[in-house]
CSV table of C-alpha atoms and ligand atoms in Angstrom, one decimal:
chain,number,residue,atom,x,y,z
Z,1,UNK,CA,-93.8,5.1,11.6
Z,2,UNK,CA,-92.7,8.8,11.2
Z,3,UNK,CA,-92.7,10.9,14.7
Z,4,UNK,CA,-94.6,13.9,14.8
Z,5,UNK,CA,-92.2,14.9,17.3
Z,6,UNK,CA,-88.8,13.1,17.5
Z,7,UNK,CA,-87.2,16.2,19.5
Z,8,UNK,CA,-85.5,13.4,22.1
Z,9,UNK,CA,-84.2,10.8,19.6
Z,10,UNK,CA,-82.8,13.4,17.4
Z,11,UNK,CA,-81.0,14.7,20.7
Z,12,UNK,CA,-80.4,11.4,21.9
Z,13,UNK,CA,-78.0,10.7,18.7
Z,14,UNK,CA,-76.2,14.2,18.5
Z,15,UNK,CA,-78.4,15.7,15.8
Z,16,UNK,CA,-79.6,19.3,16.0
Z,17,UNK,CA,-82.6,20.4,18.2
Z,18,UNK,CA,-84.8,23.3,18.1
Z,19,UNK,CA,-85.6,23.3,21.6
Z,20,UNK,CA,-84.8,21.3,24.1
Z,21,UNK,CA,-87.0,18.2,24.4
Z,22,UNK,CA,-87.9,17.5,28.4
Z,23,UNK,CA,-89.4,14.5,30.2
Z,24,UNK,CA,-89.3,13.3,33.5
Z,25,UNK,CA,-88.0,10.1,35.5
Z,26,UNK,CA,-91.3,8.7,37.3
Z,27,UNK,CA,-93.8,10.5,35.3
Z,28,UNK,CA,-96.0,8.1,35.0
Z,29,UNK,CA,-97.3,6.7,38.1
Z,30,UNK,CA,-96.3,9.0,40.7
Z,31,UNK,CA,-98.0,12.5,40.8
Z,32,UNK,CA,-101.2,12.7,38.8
Z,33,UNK,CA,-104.5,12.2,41.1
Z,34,UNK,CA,-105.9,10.9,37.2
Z,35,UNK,CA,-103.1,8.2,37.7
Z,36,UNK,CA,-104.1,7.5,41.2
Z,37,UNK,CA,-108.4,6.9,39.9
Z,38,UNK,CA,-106.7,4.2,37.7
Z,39,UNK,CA,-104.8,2.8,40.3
Z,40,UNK,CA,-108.1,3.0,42.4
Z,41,UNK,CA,-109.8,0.9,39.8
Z,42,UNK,CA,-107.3,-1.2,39.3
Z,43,UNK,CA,-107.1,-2.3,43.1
Z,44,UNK,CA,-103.4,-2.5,43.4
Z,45,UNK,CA,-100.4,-1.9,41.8
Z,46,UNK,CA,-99.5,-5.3,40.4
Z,47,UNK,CA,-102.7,-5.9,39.2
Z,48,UNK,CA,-102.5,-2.2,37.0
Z,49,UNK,CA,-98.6,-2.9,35.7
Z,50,UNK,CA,-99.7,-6.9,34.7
Z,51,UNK,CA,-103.0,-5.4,33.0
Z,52,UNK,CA,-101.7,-3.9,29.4
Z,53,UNK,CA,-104.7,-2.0,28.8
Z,54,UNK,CA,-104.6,0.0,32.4
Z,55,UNK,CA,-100.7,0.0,32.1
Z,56,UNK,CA,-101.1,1.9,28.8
Z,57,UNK,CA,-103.9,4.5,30.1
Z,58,UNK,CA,-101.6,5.8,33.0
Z,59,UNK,CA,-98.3,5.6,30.5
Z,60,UNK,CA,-100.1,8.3,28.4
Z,61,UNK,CA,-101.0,10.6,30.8
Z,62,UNK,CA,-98.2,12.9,31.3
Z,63,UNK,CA,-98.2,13.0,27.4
Z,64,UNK,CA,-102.2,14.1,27.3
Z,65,UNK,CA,-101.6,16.2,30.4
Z,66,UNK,CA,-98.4,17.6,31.4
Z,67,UNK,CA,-96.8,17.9,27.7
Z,68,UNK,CA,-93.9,15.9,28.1
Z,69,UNK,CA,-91.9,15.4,24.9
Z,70,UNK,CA,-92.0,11.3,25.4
Z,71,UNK,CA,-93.6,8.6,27.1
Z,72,UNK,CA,-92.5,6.3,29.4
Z,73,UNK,CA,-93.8,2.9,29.7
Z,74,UNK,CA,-95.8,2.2,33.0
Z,75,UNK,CA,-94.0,-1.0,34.8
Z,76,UNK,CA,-91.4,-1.6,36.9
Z,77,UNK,CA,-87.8,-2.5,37.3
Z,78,UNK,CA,-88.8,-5.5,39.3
Z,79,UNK,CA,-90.9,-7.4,36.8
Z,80,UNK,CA,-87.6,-8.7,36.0
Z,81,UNK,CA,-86.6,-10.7,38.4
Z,82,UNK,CA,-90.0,-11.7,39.0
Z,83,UNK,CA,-90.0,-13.1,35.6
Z,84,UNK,CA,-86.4,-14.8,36.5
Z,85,UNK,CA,-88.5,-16.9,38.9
Z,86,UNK,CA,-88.5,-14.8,42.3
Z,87,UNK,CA,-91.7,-12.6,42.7
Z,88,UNK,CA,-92.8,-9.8,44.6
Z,89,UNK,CA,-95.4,-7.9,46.1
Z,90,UNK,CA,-95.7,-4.3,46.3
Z,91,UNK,CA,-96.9,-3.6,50.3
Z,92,UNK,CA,-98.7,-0.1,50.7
Z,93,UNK,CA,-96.5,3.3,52.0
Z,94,UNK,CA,-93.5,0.8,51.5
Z,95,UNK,CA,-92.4,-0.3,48.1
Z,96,UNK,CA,-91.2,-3.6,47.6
Z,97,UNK,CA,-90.9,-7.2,48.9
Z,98,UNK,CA,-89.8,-9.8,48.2
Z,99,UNK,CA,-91.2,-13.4,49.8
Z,100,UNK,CA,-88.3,-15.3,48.3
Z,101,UNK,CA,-84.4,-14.3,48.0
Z,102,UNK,CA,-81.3,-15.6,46.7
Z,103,UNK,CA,-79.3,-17.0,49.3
Z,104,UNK,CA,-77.2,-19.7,47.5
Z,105,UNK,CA,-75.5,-21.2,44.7
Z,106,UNK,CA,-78.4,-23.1,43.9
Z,107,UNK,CA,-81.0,-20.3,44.5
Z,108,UNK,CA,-79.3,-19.1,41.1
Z,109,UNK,CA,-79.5,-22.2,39.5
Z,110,UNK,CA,-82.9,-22.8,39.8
Z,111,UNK,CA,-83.8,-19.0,38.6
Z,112,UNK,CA,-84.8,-18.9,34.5
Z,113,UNK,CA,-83.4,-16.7,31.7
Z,114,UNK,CA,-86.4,-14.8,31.4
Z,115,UNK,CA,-88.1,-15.1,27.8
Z,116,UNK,CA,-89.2,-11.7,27.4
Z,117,UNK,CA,-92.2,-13.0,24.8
Z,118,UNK,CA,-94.1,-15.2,27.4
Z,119,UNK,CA,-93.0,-14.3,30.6
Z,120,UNK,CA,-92.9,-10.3,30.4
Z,121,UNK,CA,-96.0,-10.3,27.6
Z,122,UNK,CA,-98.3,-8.3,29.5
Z,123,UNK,CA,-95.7,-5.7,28.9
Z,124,UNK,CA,-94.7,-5.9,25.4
Z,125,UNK,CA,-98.9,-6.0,25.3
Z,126,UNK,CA,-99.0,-2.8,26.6
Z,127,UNK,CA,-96.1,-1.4,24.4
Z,128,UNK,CA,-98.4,-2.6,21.5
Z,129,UNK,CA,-101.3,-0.4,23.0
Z,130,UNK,CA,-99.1,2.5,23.8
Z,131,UNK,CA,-97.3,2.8,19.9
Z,132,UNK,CA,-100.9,2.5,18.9
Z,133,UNK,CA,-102.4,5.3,20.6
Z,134,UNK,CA,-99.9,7.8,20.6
Z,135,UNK,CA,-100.3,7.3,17.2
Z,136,UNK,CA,-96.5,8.6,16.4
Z,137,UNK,CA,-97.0,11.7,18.9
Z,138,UNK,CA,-94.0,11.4,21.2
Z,139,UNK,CA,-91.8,8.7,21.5
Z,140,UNK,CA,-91.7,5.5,23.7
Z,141,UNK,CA,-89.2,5.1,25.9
Z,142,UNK,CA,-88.4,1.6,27.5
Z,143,UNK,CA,-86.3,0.1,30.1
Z,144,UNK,CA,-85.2,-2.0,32.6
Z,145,UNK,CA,-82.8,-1.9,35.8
Z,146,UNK,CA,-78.8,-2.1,35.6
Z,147,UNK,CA,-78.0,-5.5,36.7
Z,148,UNK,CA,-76.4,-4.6,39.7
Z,149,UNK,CA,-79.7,-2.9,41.0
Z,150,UNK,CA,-82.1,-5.7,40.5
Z,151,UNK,CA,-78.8,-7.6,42.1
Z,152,UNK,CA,-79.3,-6.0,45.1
Z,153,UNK,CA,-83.5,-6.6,45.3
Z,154,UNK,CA,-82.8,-10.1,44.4
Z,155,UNK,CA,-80.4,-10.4,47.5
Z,156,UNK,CA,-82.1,-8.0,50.0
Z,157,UNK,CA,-85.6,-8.3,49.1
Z,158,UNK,CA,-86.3,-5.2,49.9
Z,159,UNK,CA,-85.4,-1.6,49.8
Z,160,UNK,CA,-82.2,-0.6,51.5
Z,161,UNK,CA,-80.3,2.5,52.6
Z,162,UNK,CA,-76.8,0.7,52.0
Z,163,UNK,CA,-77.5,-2.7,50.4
Z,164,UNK,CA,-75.2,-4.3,52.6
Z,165,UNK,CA,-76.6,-8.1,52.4
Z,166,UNK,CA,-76.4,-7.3,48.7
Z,167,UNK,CA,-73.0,-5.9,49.1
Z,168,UNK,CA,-71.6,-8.5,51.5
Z,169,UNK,CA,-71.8,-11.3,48.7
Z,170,UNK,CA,-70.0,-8.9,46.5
Z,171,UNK,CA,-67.0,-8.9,49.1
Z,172,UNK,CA,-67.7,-12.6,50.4
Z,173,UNK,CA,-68.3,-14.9,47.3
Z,174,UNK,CA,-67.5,-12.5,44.0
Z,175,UNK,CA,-68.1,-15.7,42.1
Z,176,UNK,CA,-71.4,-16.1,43.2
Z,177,UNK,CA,-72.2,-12.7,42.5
Z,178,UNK,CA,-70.8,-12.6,38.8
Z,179,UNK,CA,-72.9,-16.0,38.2
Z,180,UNK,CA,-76.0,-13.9,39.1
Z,181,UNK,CA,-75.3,-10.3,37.7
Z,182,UNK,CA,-74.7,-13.0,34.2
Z,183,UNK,CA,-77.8,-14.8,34.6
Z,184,UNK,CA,-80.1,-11.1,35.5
Z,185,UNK,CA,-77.6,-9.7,32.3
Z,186,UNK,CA,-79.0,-12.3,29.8
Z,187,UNK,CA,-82.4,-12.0,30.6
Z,188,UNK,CA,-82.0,-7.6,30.5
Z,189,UNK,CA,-80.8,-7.9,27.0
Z,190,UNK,CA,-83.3,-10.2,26.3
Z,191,UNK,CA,-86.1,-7.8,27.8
Z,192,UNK,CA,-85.1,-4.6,26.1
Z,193,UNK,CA,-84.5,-6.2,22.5
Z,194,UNK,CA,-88.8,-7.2,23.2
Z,195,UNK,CA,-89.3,-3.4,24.2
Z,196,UNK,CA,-87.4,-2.5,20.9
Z,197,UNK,CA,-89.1,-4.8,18.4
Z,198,UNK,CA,-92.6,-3.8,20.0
Z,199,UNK,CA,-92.0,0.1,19.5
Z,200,UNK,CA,-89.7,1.3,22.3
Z,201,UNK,CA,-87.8,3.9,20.4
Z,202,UNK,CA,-85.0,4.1,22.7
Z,203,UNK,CA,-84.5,2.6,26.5
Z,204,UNK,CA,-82.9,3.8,29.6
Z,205,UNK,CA,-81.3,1.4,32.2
Z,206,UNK,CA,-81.5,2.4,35.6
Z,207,UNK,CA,-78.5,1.9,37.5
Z,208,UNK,CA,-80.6,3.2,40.9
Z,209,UNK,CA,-78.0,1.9,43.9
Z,210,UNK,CA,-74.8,2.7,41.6
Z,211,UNK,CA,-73.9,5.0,44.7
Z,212,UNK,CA,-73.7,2.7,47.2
Z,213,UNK,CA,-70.2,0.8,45.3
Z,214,UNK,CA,-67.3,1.8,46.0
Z,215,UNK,CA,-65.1,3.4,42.6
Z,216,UNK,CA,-63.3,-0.6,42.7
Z,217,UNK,CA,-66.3,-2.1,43.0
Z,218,UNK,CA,-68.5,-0.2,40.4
Z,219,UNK,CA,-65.9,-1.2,37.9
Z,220,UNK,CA,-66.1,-4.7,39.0
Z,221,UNK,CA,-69.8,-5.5,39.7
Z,222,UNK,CA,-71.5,-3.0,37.7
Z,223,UNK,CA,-70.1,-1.6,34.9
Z,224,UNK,CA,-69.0,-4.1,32.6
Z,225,UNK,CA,-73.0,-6.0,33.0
Z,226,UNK,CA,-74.3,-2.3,31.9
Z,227,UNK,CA,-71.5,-2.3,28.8
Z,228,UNK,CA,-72.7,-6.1,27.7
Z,229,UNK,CA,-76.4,-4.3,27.7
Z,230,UNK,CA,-75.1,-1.4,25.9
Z,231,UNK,CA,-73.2,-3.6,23.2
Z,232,UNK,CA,-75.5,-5.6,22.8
Z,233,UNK,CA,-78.3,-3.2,21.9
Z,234,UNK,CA,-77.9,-1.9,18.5
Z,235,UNK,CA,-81.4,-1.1,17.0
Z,236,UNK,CA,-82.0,2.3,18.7
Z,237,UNK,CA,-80.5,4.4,21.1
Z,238,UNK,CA,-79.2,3.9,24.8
Z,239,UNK,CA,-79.4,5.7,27.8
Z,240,UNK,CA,-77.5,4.6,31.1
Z,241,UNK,CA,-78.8,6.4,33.9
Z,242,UNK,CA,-76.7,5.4,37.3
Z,243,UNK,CA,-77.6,7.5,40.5
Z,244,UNK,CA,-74.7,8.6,42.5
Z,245,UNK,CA,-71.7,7.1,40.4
Z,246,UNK,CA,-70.4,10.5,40.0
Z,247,UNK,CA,-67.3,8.8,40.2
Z,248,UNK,CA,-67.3,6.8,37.3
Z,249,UNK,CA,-68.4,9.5,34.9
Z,250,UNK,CA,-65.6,8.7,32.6
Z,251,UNK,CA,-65.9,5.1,32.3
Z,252,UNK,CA,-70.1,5.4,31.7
Z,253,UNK,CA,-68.7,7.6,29.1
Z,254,UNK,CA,-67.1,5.2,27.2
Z,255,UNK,CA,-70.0,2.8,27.1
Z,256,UNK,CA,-71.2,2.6,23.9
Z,257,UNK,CA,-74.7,4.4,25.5
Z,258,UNK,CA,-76.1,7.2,23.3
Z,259,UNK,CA,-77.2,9.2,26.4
Z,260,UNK,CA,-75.8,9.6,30.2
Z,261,UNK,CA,-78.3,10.6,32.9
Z,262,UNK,CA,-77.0,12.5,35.9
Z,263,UNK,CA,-78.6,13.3,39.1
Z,264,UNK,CA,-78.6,16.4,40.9
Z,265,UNK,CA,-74.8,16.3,42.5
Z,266,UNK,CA,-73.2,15.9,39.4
Z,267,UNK,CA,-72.1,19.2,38.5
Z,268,UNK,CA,-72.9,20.2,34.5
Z,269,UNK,CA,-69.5,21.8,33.4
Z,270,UNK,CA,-67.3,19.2,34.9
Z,271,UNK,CA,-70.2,16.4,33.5
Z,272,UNK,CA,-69.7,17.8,29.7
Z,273,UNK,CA,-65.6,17.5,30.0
Z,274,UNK,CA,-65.9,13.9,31.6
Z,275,UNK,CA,-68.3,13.0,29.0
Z,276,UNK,CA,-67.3,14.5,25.9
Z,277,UNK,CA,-69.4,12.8,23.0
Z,278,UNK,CA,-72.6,12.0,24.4
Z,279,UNK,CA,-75.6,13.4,24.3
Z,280,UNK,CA,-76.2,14.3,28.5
Z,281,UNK,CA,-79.8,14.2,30.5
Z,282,UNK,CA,-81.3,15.7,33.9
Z,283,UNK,CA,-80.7,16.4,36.4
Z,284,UNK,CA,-82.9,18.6,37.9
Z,285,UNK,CA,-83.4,18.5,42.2
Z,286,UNK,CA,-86.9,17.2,42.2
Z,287,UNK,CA,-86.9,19.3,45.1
Z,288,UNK,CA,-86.4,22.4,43.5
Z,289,UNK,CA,-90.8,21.8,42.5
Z,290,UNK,CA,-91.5,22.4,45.8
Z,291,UNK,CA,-90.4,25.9,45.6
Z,292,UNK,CA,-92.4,28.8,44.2
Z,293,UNK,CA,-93.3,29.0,40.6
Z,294,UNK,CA,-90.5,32.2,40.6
Z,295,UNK,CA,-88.2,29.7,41.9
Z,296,UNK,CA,-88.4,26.8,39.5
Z,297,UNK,CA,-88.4,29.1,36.6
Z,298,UNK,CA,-84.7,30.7,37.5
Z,299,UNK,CA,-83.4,27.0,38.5
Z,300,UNK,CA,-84.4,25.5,35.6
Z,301,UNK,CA,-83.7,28.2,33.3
Z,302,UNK,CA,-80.1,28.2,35.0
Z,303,UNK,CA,-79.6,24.4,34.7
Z,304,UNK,CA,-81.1,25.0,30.5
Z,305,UNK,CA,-78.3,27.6,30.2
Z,306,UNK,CA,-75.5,25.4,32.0
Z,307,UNK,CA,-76.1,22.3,29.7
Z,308,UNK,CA,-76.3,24.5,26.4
Z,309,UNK,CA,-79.4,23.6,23.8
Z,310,UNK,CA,-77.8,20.2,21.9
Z,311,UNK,CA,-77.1,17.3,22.6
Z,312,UNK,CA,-79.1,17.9,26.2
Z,313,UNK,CA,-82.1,16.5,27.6
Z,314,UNK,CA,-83.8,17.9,30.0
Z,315,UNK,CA,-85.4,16.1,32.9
Z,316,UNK,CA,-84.9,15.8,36.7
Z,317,UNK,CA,-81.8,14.3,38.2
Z,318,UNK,CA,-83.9,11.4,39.9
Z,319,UNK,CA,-87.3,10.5,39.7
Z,320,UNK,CA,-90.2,13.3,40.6
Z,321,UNK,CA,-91.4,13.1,44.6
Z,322,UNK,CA,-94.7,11.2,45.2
Z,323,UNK,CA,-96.4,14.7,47.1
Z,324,UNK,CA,-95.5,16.9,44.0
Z,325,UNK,CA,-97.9,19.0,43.0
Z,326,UNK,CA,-98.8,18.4,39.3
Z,327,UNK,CA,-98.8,22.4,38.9
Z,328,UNK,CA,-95.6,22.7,39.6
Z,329,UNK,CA,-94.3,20.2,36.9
Z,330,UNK,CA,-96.3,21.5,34.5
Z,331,UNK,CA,-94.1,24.9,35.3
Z,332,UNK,CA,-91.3,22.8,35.1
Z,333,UNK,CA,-91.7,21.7,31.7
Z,334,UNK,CA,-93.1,24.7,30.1
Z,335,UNK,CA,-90.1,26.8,31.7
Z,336,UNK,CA,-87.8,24.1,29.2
Z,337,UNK,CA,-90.1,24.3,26.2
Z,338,UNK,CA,-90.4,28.3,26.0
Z,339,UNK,CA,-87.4,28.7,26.8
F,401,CP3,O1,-91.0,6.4,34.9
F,401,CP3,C1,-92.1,6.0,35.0
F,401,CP3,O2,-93.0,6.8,35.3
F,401,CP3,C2,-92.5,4.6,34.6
F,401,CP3,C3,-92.8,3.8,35.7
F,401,CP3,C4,-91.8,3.3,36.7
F,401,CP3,C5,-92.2,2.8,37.9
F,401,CP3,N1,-91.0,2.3,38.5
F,401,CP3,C6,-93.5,2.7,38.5
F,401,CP3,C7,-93.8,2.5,39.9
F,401,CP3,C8,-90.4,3.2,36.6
F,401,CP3,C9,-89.4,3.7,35.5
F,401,CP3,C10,-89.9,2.5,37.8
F,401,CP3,C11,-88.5,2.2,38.0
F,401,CP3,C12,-88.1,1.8,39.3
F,401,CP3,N2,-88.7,1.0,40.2
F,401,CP3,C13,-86.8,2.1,39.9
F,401,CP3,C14,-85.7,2.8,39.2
F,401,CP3,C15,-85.9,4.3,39.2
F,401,CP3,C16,-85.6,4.9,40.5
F,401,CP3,O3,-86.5,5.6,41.0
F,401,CP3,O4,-84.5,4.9,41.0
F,401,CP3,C17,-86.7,1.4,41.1
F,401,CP3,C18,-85.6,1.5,42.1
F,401,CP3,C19,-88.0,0.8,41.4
F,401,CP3,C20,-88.4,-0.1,42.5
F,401,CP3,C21,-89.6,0.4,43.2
F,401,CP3,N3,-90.9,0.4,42.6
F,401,CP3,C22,-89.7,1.0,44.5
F,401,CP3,C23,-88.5,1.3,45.4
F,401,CP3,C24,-91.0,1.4,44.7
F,401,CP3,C25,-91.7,2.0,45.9
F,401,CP3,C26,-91.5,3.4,46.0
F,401,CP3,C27,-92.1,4.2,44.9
F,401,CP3,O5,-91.5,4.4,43.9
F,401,CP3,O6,-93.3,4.6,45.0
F,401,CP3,C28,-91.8,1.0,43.5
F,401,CP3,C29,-93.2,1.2,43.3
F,401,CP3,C30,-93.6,1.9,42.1
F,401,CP3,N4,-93.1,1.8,40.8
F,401,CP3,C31,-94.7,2.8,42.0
F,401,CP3,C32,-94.8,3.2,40.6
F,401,CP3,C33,-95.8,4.2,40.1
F,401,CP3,C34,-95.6,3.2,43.2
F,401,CP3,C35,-96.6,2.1,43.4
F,401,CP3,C36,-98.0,2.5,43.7
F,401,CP3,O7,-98.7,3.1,42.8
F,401,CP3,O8,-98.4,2.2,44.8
């Protein structure tokens, strides 16, 4: 189906823009008190990501109401390794958890490839209910996490400020941790091809706990599951987003991605000379929304001139803060599309 508005994948591949097309990491979900009545109804957050219908009402709210130029599919990095064979609950106020980890060589073996068709449906449903109702509007953008990330939920079972459990296996039994980052890997590729055929016009891996590898490490453990993803996806564009691996700029660069998020350390200039031929996204302080309307205005307007208008996405350099007020992003997006 022709886009009304194909502003993002015609930046996402290099082409020309008029303006600069904008969205925002965790736009779904996180700010809108409309989101939180379908959550209500819903009961929990599980039961609203596993119900396609409900999962497709909140993924099309920031489109209705905050004017974003794309939507992003309402699930969650962690439905993959739940489909892998290791589920997890979502506990109030604290994210994540996860009853079962992996703890051995043959807590690997006995977790599944994960056929995207049957054991992610509910999902690939709700794409189907999405690219229906938006009706060619905005885009649909897909995605999953970097192997290394869901690595480190698999291992930990929870959130982390340094990984370390996760971590340790990297430096303990390296073979262990290839078998897994392989086996997560296969079922990613998998995943986003599903996203793809049911209308996901392009997909963004999040590499989320890139920052807590060491330069060695990244290259080791992380980097070259991200470029079998990226290789292996050649029906629509790529982007590879990885939080704090400032220090690997060049090598993301070379993936064969279409677009490179960065976050909010990353300075711009040095960004566009590490990463010459790719189209660049973010990367916003989601902080900066909790500053006057005045102040978001110049900051963003300041980041707008620093990228340039092609080849440039705007969005924030991580996702947007739980306690934002919805005003203030609305500023933030209209500041990108007037501008
Ligand atoms: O971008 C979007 O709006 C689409 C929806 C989306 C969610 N999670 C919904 C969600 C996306 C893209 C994600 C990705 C995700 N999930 C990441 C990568 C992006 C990032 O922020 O680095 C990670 C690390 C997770 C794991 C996860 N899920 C955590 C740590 C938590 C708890 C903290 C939080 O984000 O609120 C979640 C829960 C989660 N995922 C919620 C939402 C809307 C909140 C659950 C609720 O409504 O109670």
């Amino acid at each position: 189906m022709n886009l009304k508005n194909d502003l993002l994948l015609r930046a996402a591949k290099g082409q020309d823009t008029e303006r600069v097309p904008v969205w925002m990491m965790r736009q779904a979900g996180r700010i809108l008190p409309e989101y939180r009545e379908v959550r209500a109804k819903a009961g929990s957050f599980i039961k609203l990501a596993t119900t396609p219908e409900l999962a497709a009402e909140v993924t099309l709210q920031p489109v209705d109401i905050l004017g974003v130029d794309a939507a992003i599919i309402f699930s969650d990095i962690l439905v993959v390794p739940e489909a892998m064979g290791l589920p997890y609950e979502m506990i109030e106020a604290k994210g994540p958890f996860f009853p079962k980890t992996v703890k051995s060589a043959k807590d690997i073996e006995n977790l599944k490839i994960s056929d995207p068709e049957t054991d992610l449906a509910y999902v690939l449903d709700a794409i189907d209910i999405v690219k229906k109702e938006l009706n060619g509007r905005v885009p649909l953008i897909g995605f999953a996490g970097a192997p290394f990330t869901i690595f480190c939920y698999m291992i930990e079972g929870k959130g982390s400020k340094t990984f370390s459990e996760a971590k340790k296996m990297l430096y303990s039994n390296p073979k262990l941790a290839h078998t897994l980052l392989q086996k997560i890997t296969d079922s990613t590729i998998a995943y986003l091809k599903a996203q793809i055929k049911h209308g996901a016009d392009l997909v963004q891996i999040f590499d989320s706990w890139a920052g807590v590898l060491s330069p060695d490490q990244y290259r080791k453990f992380s980097l070259p599951y991200i470029a079998q993803i990226c290789d292996a996806i050649e029906e629509n564009p790529v982007t590879v987003f990885a939080k704090g691996a400032f220090f690997a700029r060049k090598d993301i660069g070379k993936l064969s991605c279409d677009v490179v998020g960065l976050d909010w350390n990353m300075d711009i200039k040095e960004s566009r000379k590490l990463i010459p031929n790719k189209t660049l996204q973010g990367n916003l302080d989601p902080c900066v929304l909790y500053a006057s309307f005045k102040e978001i205005e110049k900051q963003t307007k300041k980041m707008l001139k620093s990228f340039g208008g092609q080849r440039y996405i705007a969005n924030l350099g991580h996702g947007v803060y739980p306690d934002t007020d919805p005003g203030k992003v609305k500023c933030f997006i209209d500041t990108v599309k007037s501008f």
